[in-house]
PDB file of C-alpha atoms and ligand atoms in Angstrom:
ATOM      1  CA  MET Y   1       1.488 -14.077  -0.550  1.00 35.00           C
ATOM      2  CA  PHE Y   2       4.735 -14.273   0.255  1.00 40.00           C
ATOM      3  CA  LYS Y   3       4.763 -18.707   0.644  1.00 38.00           C
ATOM      4  CA  GLY Y   4       6.318 -19.904   3.516  1.00 35.00           C
ATOM      5  CA  PHE Y   5       6.635 -16.257   5.389  1.00 35.00           C
ATOM      6  CA  GLY Y   6       4.960 -16.108   8.781  1.00 33.00           C
ATOM      7  CA  ARG Y   7       2.358 -13.246   9.457  1.00 31.00           C
ATOM      8  CA  SER Y   8       3.330 -10.330  11.303  1.00 34.00           C
ATOM      9  CA  GLN Y   9       2.331  -9.629  15.138  1.00 31.00           C
ATOM     10  CA  ARG Y  10       3.129  -6.022  14.743  1.00 30.00           C
ATOM     11  CA  ALA Y  11       0.937  -3.110  16.448  1.00 31.00           C
ATOM     12  CA  SER Y  12      -0.986  -1.142  13.077  1.00 36.00           C
ATOM     13  CA  ALA Y  13       0.792   2.023  12.221  1.00 37.00           C
ATOM     14  CA  ALA Y  14      -1.971   3.928  13.160  1.00 38.00           C
ATOM     15  CA  ALA Y  15      -1.534   2.977  16.706  1.00 36.00           C
ATOM     16  CA  VAL Y  16       2.038   5.198  16.322  1.00 39.00           C
ATOM     17  CA  GLU Y  17       2.143   8.700  17.026  1.00 51.00           C
ATOM     18  CA  GLN Y  18       3.136  11.077  14.085  1.00 57.00           C
ATOM     19  CA  PRO Y  19       5.113  13.978  15.128  1.00 58.00           C
ATOM     20  CA  ALA Y  20       4.639  17.170  13.576  1.00 66.00           C
ATOM     21  CA  LEU Y  21       7.464  17.757  10.934  1.00 74.00           C
ATOM     22  CA  ASP Y  22       7.645  20.750   8.541  1.00 80.00           C
ATOM     23  CA  ILE Y  23      11.039  20.349   7.193  1.00 89.00           C
ATOM     24  CA  LYS Y  24      11.710  16.701   6.556  1.00 95.00           C
ATOM     25  CA  PRO Y  25      14.073  14.970   4.279  1.00 97.00           C
ATOM     26  CA  ARG Y  26      12.591  13.187   1.234  1.00 98.00           C
ATOM     27  CA  HIS Y  27      15.296  10.416   1.356  1.00 98.00           C
ATOM     28  CA  ILE Y  28      17.091   9.246   3.901  1.00 98.00           C
ATOM     29  CA  GLY Y  29      20.569   7.089   3.939  1.00 98.00           C
ATOM     30  CA  LEU Y  30      21.265   4.648   7.036  1.00 99.00           C
ATOM     31  CA  ILE Y  31      24.779   3.198   7.236  1.00 98.00           C
ATOM     32  CA  MET Y  32      23.953   1.215   9.851  1.00 98.00           C
ATOM     33  CA  ASP Y  33      27.388   0.628  11.588  1.00 98.00           C
ATOM     34  CA  GLY Y  34      28.299  -1.027  14.740  1.00 98.00           C
ATOM     35  CA  ASN Y  35      26.727  -4.216  15.166  1.00 98.00           C
ATOM     36  CA  GLY Y  36      29.811  -5.978  16.141  1.00 98.00           C
ATOM     37  CA  ARG Y  37      31.153  -3.390  18.606  1.00 98.00           C
ATOM     38  CA  TRP Y  38      27.588  -3.871  19.890  1.00 98.00           C
ATOM     39  CA  ALA Y  39      27.735  -7.587  20.206  1.00 98.00           C
ATOM     40  CA  GLN Y  40      31.322  -7.570  21.567  1.00 98.00           C
ATOM     41  CA  LYS Y  41      30.482  -5.308  24.423  1.00 98.00           C
ATOM     42  CA  ARG Y  42      27.994  -7.746  25.725  1.00 98.00           C
ATOM     43  CA  GLY Y  43      30.451 -10.902  25.234  1.00 98.00           C
ATOM     44  CA  LEU Y  44      28.200 -12.317  22.281  1.00 98.00           C
ATOM     45  CA  PRO Y  45      29.395 -13.225  18.770  1.00 98.00           C
ATOM     46  CA  ARG Y  46      29.215 -10.793  16.045  1.00 98.00           C
ATOM     47  CA  ILE Y  47      26.299 -12.439  14.677  1.00 98.00           C
ATOM     48  CA  ALA Y  48      24.191 -11.479  17.589  1.00 98.00           C
ATOM     49  CA  GLY Y  49      24.778  -8.049  16.988  1.00 98.00           C
ATOM     50  CA  HIS Y  50      23.918  -7.798  13.095  1.00 98.00           C
ATOM     51  CA  HIS Y  51      20.441 -10.049  14.773  1.00 98.00           C
ATOM     52  CA  ALA Y  52      19.856  -6.702  17.218  1.00 98.00           C
ATOM     53  CA  GLY Y  53      20.897  -4.681  13.781  1.00 98.00           C
ATOM     54  CA  MET Y  54      17.853  -6.321  12.147  1.00 98.00           C
ATOM     55  CA  LEU Y  55      15.547  -5.447  15.128  1.00 98.00           C
ATOM     56  CA  ALA Y  56      16.777  -1.789  15.071  1.00 98.00           C
ATOM     57  CA  MET Y  57      16.432  -1.656  11.218  1.00 98.00           C
ATOM     58  CA  ARG Y  58      13.068  -2.584  11.455  1.00 98.00           C
ATOM     59  CA  GLU Y  59      12.099  -0.190  13.761  1.00 98.00           C
ATOM     60  CA  ALA Y  60      13.986   2.949  11.665  1.00 98.00           C
ATOM     61  CA  ILE Y  61      11.745   1.864   8.674  1.00 98.00           C
ATOM     62  CA  ARG Y  62       8.682   2.306  10.628  1.00 98.00           C
ATOM     63  CA  ALA Y  63       9.696   5.336  12.136  1.00 98.00           C
ATOM     64  CA  CYS Y  64      10.622   6.247   8.530  1.00 98.00           C
ATOM     65  CA  ASP Y  65       7.251   5.434   7.561  1.00 98.00           C
ATOM     66  CA  ASP Y  66       5.657   7.364  10.644  1.00 97.00           C
ATOM     67  CA  PHE Y  67       7.606  10.791   9.961  1.00 96.00           C
ATOM     68  CA  GLY Y  68       6.114  10.458   6.293  1.00 96.00           C
ATOM     69  CA  ILE Y  69       9.601   9.881   4.489  1.00 98.00           C
ATOM     70  CA  GLU Y  70       9.112   9.041   0.751  1.00 98.00           C
ATOM     71  CA  CYS Y  71      12.310   6.996   0.989  1.00 98.00           C
ATOM     72  CA  VAL Y  72      14.675   5.467   2.899  1.00 99.00           C
ATOM     73  CA  THR Y  73      17.619   3.693   1.699  1.00 99.00           C
ATOM     74  CA  LEU Y  74      19.603   0.999   4.015  1.00 99.00           C
ATOM     75  CA  TYR Y  75      22.903  -0.132   3.850  1.00 98.00           C
ATOM     76  CA  ALA Y  76      22.675  -3.593   4.530  1.00 98.00           C
ATOM     77  CA  PHE Y  77      25.779  -5.194   2.807  1.00 98.00           C
ATOM     78  CA  SER Y  78      29.078  -3.544   0.942  1.00 98.00           C
ATOM     79  CA  THR Y  79      30.939  -4.631  -1.749  1.00 97.00           C
ATOM     80  CA  GLU Y  80      33.575  -4.780   0.888  1.00 97.00           C
ATOM     81  CA  ASN Y  81      31.877  -6.985   3.190  1.00 98.00           C
ATOM     82  CA  TRP Y  82      32.897 -10.439   1.333  1.00 98.00           C
ATOM     83  CA  LYS Y  83      36.276  -9.962   3.268  1.00 98.00           C
ATOM     84  CA  ARG Y  84      34.512 -10.988   6.781  1.00 98.00           C
ATOM     85  CA  PRO Y  85      34.869 -14.404   7.934  1.00 97.00           C
ATOM     86  CA  PRO Y  86      32.742 -16.490   5.906  1.00 98.00           C
ATOM     87  CA  ALA Y  87      30.154 -17.873   8.627  1.00 98.00           C
ATOM     88  CA  GLU Y  88      29.587 -14.010   9.397  1.00 98.00           C
ATOM     89  CA  VAL Y  89      28.730 -13.227   5.584  1.00 98.00           C
ATOM     90  CA  ASP Y  90      26.366 -16.487   5.383  1.00 98.00           C
ATOM     91  CA  TYR Y  91      24.633 -15.187   8.279  1.00 98.00           C
ATOM     92  CA  LEU Y  92      24.290 -11.725   6.504  1.00 98.00           C
ATOM     93  CA  MET Y  93      23.376 -13.380   3.798  1.00 98.00           C
ATOM     94  CA  ARG Y  94      20.156 -15.268   5.676  1.00 98.00           C
ATOM     95  CA  LEU Y  95      19.220 -12.295   7.219  1.00 98.00           C
ATOM     96  CA  PRO Y  96      16.959 -10.926   4.628  1.00 98.00           C
ATOM     97  CA  GLU Y  97      15.018 -14.277   4.655  1.00 98.00           C
ATOM     98  CA  GLN Y  98      14.683 -13.936   8.425  1.00 98.00           C
ATOM     99  CA  PHE Y  99      13.684 -10.144   8.347  1.00 98.00           C
ATOM    100  CA  PHE Y 100      10.810 -10.840   5.312  1.00 98.00           C
ATOM    101  CA  ARG Y 101       9.749 -13.822   6.797  1.00 97.00           C
ATOM    102  CA  SER Y 102       8.529 -12.233   9.636  1.00 97.00           C
ATOM    103  CA  GLU Y 103       8.073  -8.532   8.229  1.00 98.00           C
ATOM    104  CA  ILE Y 104       6.581  -8.545   5.071  1.00 98.00           C
ATOM    105  CA  ASP Y 105       2.967  -8.706   6.170  1.00 97.00           C
ATOM    106  CA  GLU Y 106       3.278  -5.341   7.896  1.00 98.00           C
ATOM    107  CA  LEU Y 107       5.395  -3.813   4.670  1.00 98.00           C
ATOM    108  CA  VAL Y 108       2.369  -4.534   2.761  1.00 98.00           C
ATOM    109  CA  ARG Y 109       0.019  -3.552   4.939  1.00 98.00           C
ATOM    110  CA  ARG Y 110       1.933   0.104   5.289  1.00 98.00           C
ATOM    111  CA  ASN Y 111       1.880   0.083   1.402  1.00 98.00           C
ATOM    112  CA  ALA Y 112       5.972   0.005   1.186  1.00 98.00           C
ATOM    113  CA  GLN Y 113       7.172  -0.896  -1.745  1.00 98.00           C
ATOM    114  CA  ILE Y 114      10.789  -2.784  -1.283  1.00 98.00           C
ATOM    115  CA  ARG Y 115      13.753  -2.229  -4.136  1.00 98.00           C
ATOM    116  CA  PHE Y 116      17.294  -3.210  -3.941  1.00 98.00           C
ATOM    117  CA  ILE Y 117      20.127  -1.899  -5.428  1.00 98.00           C
ATOM    118  CA  GLY Y 118      23.656  -3.199  -5.748  1.00 98.00           C
ATOM    119  CA  ASP Y 119      24.994  -6.135  -7.658  1.00 97.00           C
ATOM    120  CA  ILE Y 120      22.392  -8.832  -6.529  1.00 97.00           C
ATOM    121  CA  SER Y 121      23.326 -11.276  -9.355  1.00 97.00           C
ATOM    122  CA  ARG Y 122      26.642 -12.430  -6.897  1.00 97.00           C
ATOM    123  CA  LEU Y 123      24.290 -13.117  -4.118  1.00 98.00           C
ATOM    124  CA  PRO Y 124      23.711 -16.819  -3.146  1.00 98.00           C
ATOM    125  CA  ALA Y 125      20.606 -18.251  -5.171  1.00 98.00           C
ATOM    126  CA  HIS Y 126      18.283 -18.047  -1.356  1.00 98.00           C
ATOM    127  CA  THR Y 127      19.104 -14.657  -0.962  1.00 98.00           C
ATOM    128  CA  GLN Y 128      18.489 -13.777  -4.732  1.00 98.00           C
ATOM    129  CA  GLU Y 129      15.325 -15.687  -4.494  1.00 98.00           C
ATOM    130  CA  THR Y 130      14.456 -13.489  -0.819  1.00 98.00           C
ATOM    131  CA  VAL Y 131      15.089 -10.435  -3.001  1.00 98.00           C
ATOM    132  CA  ARG Y 132      12.652 -11.142  -5.982  1.00 98.00           C
ATOM    133  CA  ARG Y 133       9.638 -12.569  -3.829  1.00 98.00           C
ATOM    134  CA  ALA Y 134       9.788  -8.903  -1.636  1.00 98.00           C
ATOM    135  CA  ILE Y 135      10.130  -7.159  -4.822  1.00 98.00           C
ATOM    136  CA  GLN Y 136       7.337  -9.121  -5.945  1.00 98.00           C
ATOM    137  CA  CYS Y 137       5.246  -8.741  -3.112  1.00 97.00           C
ATOM    138  CA  THR Y 138       5.229  -5.128  -2.879  1.00 98.00           C
ATOM    139  CA  GLN Y 139       5.269  -4.154  -6.417  1.00 97.00           C
ATOM    140  CA  HIS Y 140       1.931  -2.400  -6.596  1.00 97.00           C
ATOM    141  CA  ASN Y 141       2.220  -0.210  -3.415  1.00 98.00           C
ATOM    142  CA  THR Y 142       2.697   2.748  -3.671  1.00 98.00           C
ATOM    143  CA  GLY Y 143       3.516   4.100  -0.449  1.00 98.00           C
ATOM    144  CA  MET Y 144       7.416   4.869   1.555  1.00 98.00           C
ATOM    145  CA  ILE Y 145      10.308   3.041  -0.865  1.00 98.00           C
ATOM    146  CA  VAL Y 146      12.674   0.922   1.487  1.00 98.00           C
ATOM    147  CA  ASN Y 147      15.298   0.249  -0.619  1.00 98.00           C
ATOM    148  CA  PHE Y 148      18.333  -2.054   0.353  1.00 98.00           C
ATOM    149  CA  ALA Y 149      21.875  -1.658  -0.487  1.00 98.00           C
ATOM    150  CA  LEU Y 150      22.961  -5.265  -0.602  1.00 98.00           C
ATOM    151  CA  ASN Y 151      26.439  -6.221  -2.262  1.00 98.00           C
ATOM    152  CA  TYR Y 152      26.345  -2.453  -2.885  1.00 98.00           C
ATOM    153  CA  GLY Y 153      29.220   0.069  -3.162  1.00 98.00           C
ATOM    154  CA  GLY Y 154      28.976   3.568  -4.829  1.00 98.00           C
ATOM    155  CA  ARG Y 155      32.105   3.599  -7.133  1.00 98.00           C
ATOM    156  CA  MET Y 156      31.102   0.117  -8.668  1.00 98.00           C
ATOM    157  CA  GLU Y 157      27.570   1.555  -9.296  1.00 98.00           C
ATOM    158  CA  ILE Y 158      29.139   4.474 -10.876  1.00 98.00           C
ATOM    159  CA  VAL Y 159      31.433   2.369 -12.850  1.00 98.00           C
ATOM    160  CA  ALA Y 160      28.067   0.202 -13.843  1.00 97.00           C
ATOM    161  CA  ALA Y 161      26.606   3.903 -14.908  1.00 97.00           C
ATOM    162  CA  MET Y 162      29.429   4.352 -17.528  1.00 96.00           C
ATOM    163  CA  GLU Y 163      28.914   1.307 -18.965  1.00 97.00           C
ATOM    164  CA  ARG Y 164      25.436   1.635 -19.455  1.00 96.00           C
ATOM    165  CA  TYR Y 165      26.144   4.719 -21.031  1.00 96.00           C
ATOM    166  CA  ALA Y 166      29.048   3.663 -23.137  1.00 96.00           C
ATOM    167  CA  ARG Y 167      26.752   0.950 -24.737  1.00 97.00           C
ATOM    168  CA  GLU Y 168      24.089   3.386 -25.705  1.00 96.00           C
ATOM    169  CA  VAL Y 169      26.567   5.413 -27.311  1.00 96.00           C
ATOM    170  CA  MET Y 170      27.693   2.132 -29.198  1.00 96.00           C
ATOM    171  CA  GLU Y 171      24.082   0.951 -29.687  1.00 97.00           C
ATOM    172  CA  GLY Y 172      23.570   4.744 -31.099  1.00 96.00           C
ATOM    173  CA  ARG Y 173      21.202   5.655 -28.320  1.00 95.00           C
ATOM    174  CA  ALA Y 174      23.195   8.286 -26.952  1.00 94.00           C
ATOM    175  CA  THR Y 175      25.668  11.032 -28.327  1.00 93.00           C
ATOM    176  CA  VAL Y 176      28.751  12.234 -26.948  1.00 94.00           C
ATOM    177  CA  GLY Y 177      28.796  15.333 -25.585  1.00 90.00           C
ATOM    178  CA  GLN Y 178      25.305  15.726 -24.570  1.00 87.00           C
ATOM    179  CA  LEU Y 179      25.562  14.121 -20.863  1.00 91.00           C
ATOM    180  CA  THR Y 180      24.123  16.246 -18.225  1.00 93.00           C
ATOM    181  CA  GLU Y 181      24.055  15.330 -14.732  1.00 93.00           C
ATOM    182  CA  ALA Y 182      20.212  14.627 -14.549  1.00 92.00           C
ATOM    183  CA  ALA Y 183      20.723  12.086 -17.435  1.00 91.00           C
ATOM    184  CA  CYS Y 184      23.792  10.757 -15.108  1.00 94.00           C
ATOM    185  CA  ASP Y 185      21.224  10.182 -12.638  1.00 95.00           C
ATOM    186  CA  ARG Y 186      19.164   7.628 -15.129  1.00 94.00           C
ATOM    187  CA  TYR Y 187      21.804   5.579 -15.292  1.00 97.00           C
ATOM    188  CA  LEU Y 188      22.604   5.030 -11.646  1.00 98.00           C
ATOM    189  CA  ASP Y 189      21.091   2.573  -9.426  1.00 98.00           C
ATOM    190  CA  THR Y 190      18.395   4.707  -7.910  1.00 98.00           C
ATOM    191  CA  ALA Y 191      17.231   6.167 -10.929  1.00 97.00           C
ATOM    192  CA  GLY Y 192      13.740   7.219  -9.885  1.00 97.00           C
ATOM    193  CA  LEU Y 193      14.081   7.701  -6.287  1.00 98.00           C
ATOM    194  CA  PRO Y 194      13.880  11.308  -5.040  1.00 97.00           C
ATOM    195  CA  PRO Y 195      17.138  13.211  -4.221  1.00 97.00           C
ATOM    196  CA  LEU Y 196      18.985  11.783  -1.302  1.00 98.00           C
ATOM    197  CA  ASP Y 197      18.637  14.640   1.402  1.00 98.00           C
ATOM    198  CA  LEU Y 198      19.968  13.301   4.811  1.00 98.00           C
ATOM    199  CA  VAL Y 199      22.923  10.388   5.537  1.00 98.00           C
ATOM    200  CA  ILE Y 200      22.811   9.489   9.298  1.00 98.00           C
ATOM    201  CA  ARG Y 201      25.935   6.760  10.432  1.00 98.00           C
ATOM    202  CA  THR Y 202      25.765   5.588  13.383  1.00 98.00           C
ATOM    203  CA  SER Y 203      28.675   3.914  15.651  1.00 98.00           C
ATOM    204  CA  GLY Y 204      31.106   7.200  15.477  1.00 98.00           C
ATOM    205  CA  GLU Y 205      32.617   6.676  12.302  1.00 98.00           C
ATOM    206  CA  ILE Y 206      32.779   9.959   9.959  1.00 98.00           C
ATOM    207  CA  ARG Y 207      33.172   8.446   6.538  1.00 98.00           C
ATOM    208  CA  LEU Y 208      30.657   7.539   3.849  1.00 98.00           C
ATOM    209  CA  SER Y 209      32.274   3.975   3.349  1.00 98.00           C
ATOM    210  CA  ASN Y 210      31.615   4.048  -0.741  1.00 98.00           C
ATOM    211  CA  PHE Y 211      28.083   4.564   0.031  1.00 98.00           C
ATOM    212  CA  LEU Y 212      25.685   6.478  -2.322  1.00 98.00           C
ATOM    213  CA  LEU Y 213      28.698   8.683  -3.280  1.00 98.00           C
ATOM    214  CA  TRP Y 214      27.123  10.296  -6.393  1.00 98.00           C
ATOM    215  CA  GLN Y 215      23.868  11.107  -4.466  1.00 98.00           C
ATOM    216  CA  ALA Y 216      25.016  12.144  -1.555  1.00 98.00           C
ATOM    217  CA  ALA Y 217      26.818  15.303  -3.195  1.00 96.00           C
ATOM    218  CA  TYR Y 218      25.000  17.723  -1.667  1.00 95.00           C
ATOM    219  CA  ALA Y 219      22.908  15.512   1.117  1.00 97.00           C
ATOM    220  CA  GLU Y 220      23.110  16.583   4.754  1.00 98.00           C
ATOM    221  CA  LEU Y 221      25.404  14.118   6.957  1.00 98.00           C
ATOM    222  CA  TRP Y 222      24.233  13.258  10.316  1.00 98.00           C
ATOM    223  CA  PHE Y 223      26.818  11.005  12.833  1.00 98.00           C
ATOM    224  CA  THR Y 224      26.174   9.703  16.023  1.00 98.00           C
ATOM    225  CA  ASP Y 225      27.885   7.740  18.631  1.00 98.00           C
ATOM    226  CA  VAL Y 226      24.866   5.371  19.040  1.00 98.00           C
ATOM    227  CA  LEU Y 227      25.828   1.835  18.135  1.00 98.00           C
ATOM    228  CA  TRP Y 228      23.391   0.639  15.458  1.00 98.00           C
ATOM    229  CA  PRO Y 229      21.485  -2.098  17.419  1.00 98.00           C
ATOM    230  CA  ASP Y 230      20.937   0.513  20.083  1.00 98.00           C
ATOM    231  CA  PHE Y 231      19.448   3.213  17.198  1.00 98.00           C
ATOM    232  CA  THR Y 232      15.559   4.585  18.121  1.00 98.00           C
ATOM    233  CA  ARG Y 233      13.224   6.311  16.683  1.00 97.00           C
ATOM    234  CA  GLU Y 234      14.297   9.219  19.209  1.00 97.00           C
ATOM    235  CA  ASP Y 235      17.249   9.325  17.405  1.00 97.00           C
ATOM    236  CA  LEU Y 236      15.711   9.492  14.003  1.00 98.00           C
ATOM    237  CA  TYR Y 237      13.472  12.149  14.971  1.00 96.00           C
ATOM    238  CA  GLN Y 238      16.646  14.159  16.609  1.00 96.00           C
ATOM    239  CA  ALA Y 239      18.273  13.513  13.166  1.00 97.00           C
ATOM    240  CA  ILE Y 240      15.476  14.993  11.361  1.00 96.00           C
ATOM    241  CA  CYS Y 241      15.123  18.250  13.684  1.00 95.00           C
ATOM    242  CA  ASP Y 242      18.376  18.866  13.365  1.00 95.00           C
ATOM    243  CA  TYR Y 243      18.688  18.739   9.125  1.00 96.00           C
ATOM    244  CA  ALA Y 244      15.186  20.794   9.326  1.00 94.00           C
ATOM    245  CA  LYS Y 245      17.698  23.457  11.403  1.00 92.00           C
ATOM    246  CA  ARG Y 246      20.311  23.102   8.622  1.00 92.00           C
ATOM    247  CA  LYS Y 247      20.412  25.785   5.556  1.00 83.00           C
ATOM    248  CA  ARG Y 248      20.773  23.902   2.418  1.00 79.00           C
ATOM    249  CA  ARG Y 249      22.231  26.595  -0.267  1.00 78.00           C
ATOM    250  CA  PHE Y 250      23.675  23.725  -2.380  1.00 79.00           C
ATOM    251  CA  GLY Y 251      26.763  26.248  -3.479  1.00 77.00           C
ATOM    252  CA  ALA Y 252      24.085  29.263  -4.005  1.00 81.00           C
ATOM    253  CA  ILE Y 253      24.525  32.401  -1.498  1.00 74.00           C
ATOM    254  CA  GLU Y 254      21.303  33.082   0.301  1.00 67.00           C
TER     255      GLU Y 254
HETATM  256  C1  LIG V 301      27.677  -3.127  10.119  1.00 95.72           C
HETATM  257  O1  LIG V 301      28.019  -3.409  11.260  1.00 95.72           O
HETATM  258  C2  LIG V 301      26.643  -3.735   9.668  1.00 95.72           C
HETATM  259  C3  LIG V 301      26.486  -4.876   8.346  1.00 95.72           C
HETATM  260  C4  LIG V 301      27.441  -5.058   8.356  1.00 95.72           C
HETATM  261  C5  LIG V 301      25.220  -5.256   8.407  1.00 95.72           C
HETATM  262  C6  LIG V 301      23.941  -4.499   8.538  1.00 95.72           C
HETATM  263  C7  LIG V 301      22.913  -5.062   8.528  1.00 95.72           C
HETATM  264  C8  LIG V 301      21.484  -5.007   9.292  1.00 95.72           C
HETATM  265  C9  LIG V 301      21.570  -4.312  10.270  1.00 95.72           C
HETATM  266  C10 LIG V 301      20.317  -5.931   8.613  1.00 95.72           C
HETATM  267  C11 LIG V 301      20.330  -6.309   7.417  1.00 95.72           C
HETATM  268  C12 LIG V 301      19.213  -7.197   7.210  1.00 95.72           C
HETATM  269  C13 LIG V 301      18.284  -6.823   6.012  1.00 95.72           C
HETATM  270  C14 LIG V 301      17.070  -7.688   6.200  1.00 95.72           C
HETATM  271  C15 LIG V 301      18.817  -6.678   4.821  1.00 95.72           C
HETATM  272  P1  LIG V 301      29.974  -3.934  11.559  1.00 95.72           P
HETATM  273  O2  LIG V 301      29.490  -5.247  11.533  1.00 95.72           O
HETATM  274  O3  LIG V 301      30.681  -3.299  10.990  1.00 95.72           O
HETATM  275  O4  LIG V 301      29.884  -3.065  13.234  1.00 95.72           O
HETATM  276  P2  LIG V 301      31.693  -2.955  13.847  1.00 95.72           P
HETATM  277  O5  LIG V 301      32.170  -1.705  12.710  1.00 95.72           O
HETATM  278  O6  LIG V 301      31.144  -2.613  15.091  1.00 95.72           O
HETATM  279  O7  LIG V 301      32.202  -4.320  13.542  1.00 95.72           O
END
């Protein structure tokens, strides 16, 4: 199916316990931060942190699926990450291939739908090819959406949405003065995904860093000092339990 990609050795989803979660987010955004510091603490090169981060990401995806989350968006590479040393960027651009090589079988088995947001056209050709194949492998699946934000920036996404709208106006397919918030959603990269309910950021940083800016307007935010490679399904479970206790009023009063 995923030609050239190896077979997964992972335990089946059925073997993983599913906790009872009455109220849970439909869509979780994960800002996977702290890979570099995790490596530095161990005297390892930064790329070792990214490798460990990839393994933590694998576990987070499995846990989201086991917990019955409909969609998870993973901030894998931002539009600002190009400023990093070329060797680190090169490693990050090769991670998707490494990841899907070992994980695609399990993702297919889990009926997951792989999606990407961000400007894929500016990625190296080999990364684009990996992206294309990953989408293709799961295109008929109907389960959890695993959405990778790759070369993604929230502002860039909004600018691109404005461009799409302007083009439709010019072509007579949209009318000025009738644009609603719901209609704006349709011009974004996340069109069709469930509303973002919860954003989790690791490593003690308390900011969004250009992640899903429009979509996070009413999302609950959850921060932890845990560095991303150390993030476990127990941490995810804690975040979801805390989310369940939050009172979401969307600007109204009770
Ligand atoms: C931020 O930590 C993390 C990243 C820039 C990369 C995150 C990517 C992954 C976890 C794996 C992606 C894999 C696929 C398949 C898309 P940092 O390097 O900024 O950490 P620091 O703040 O401690 O330096």
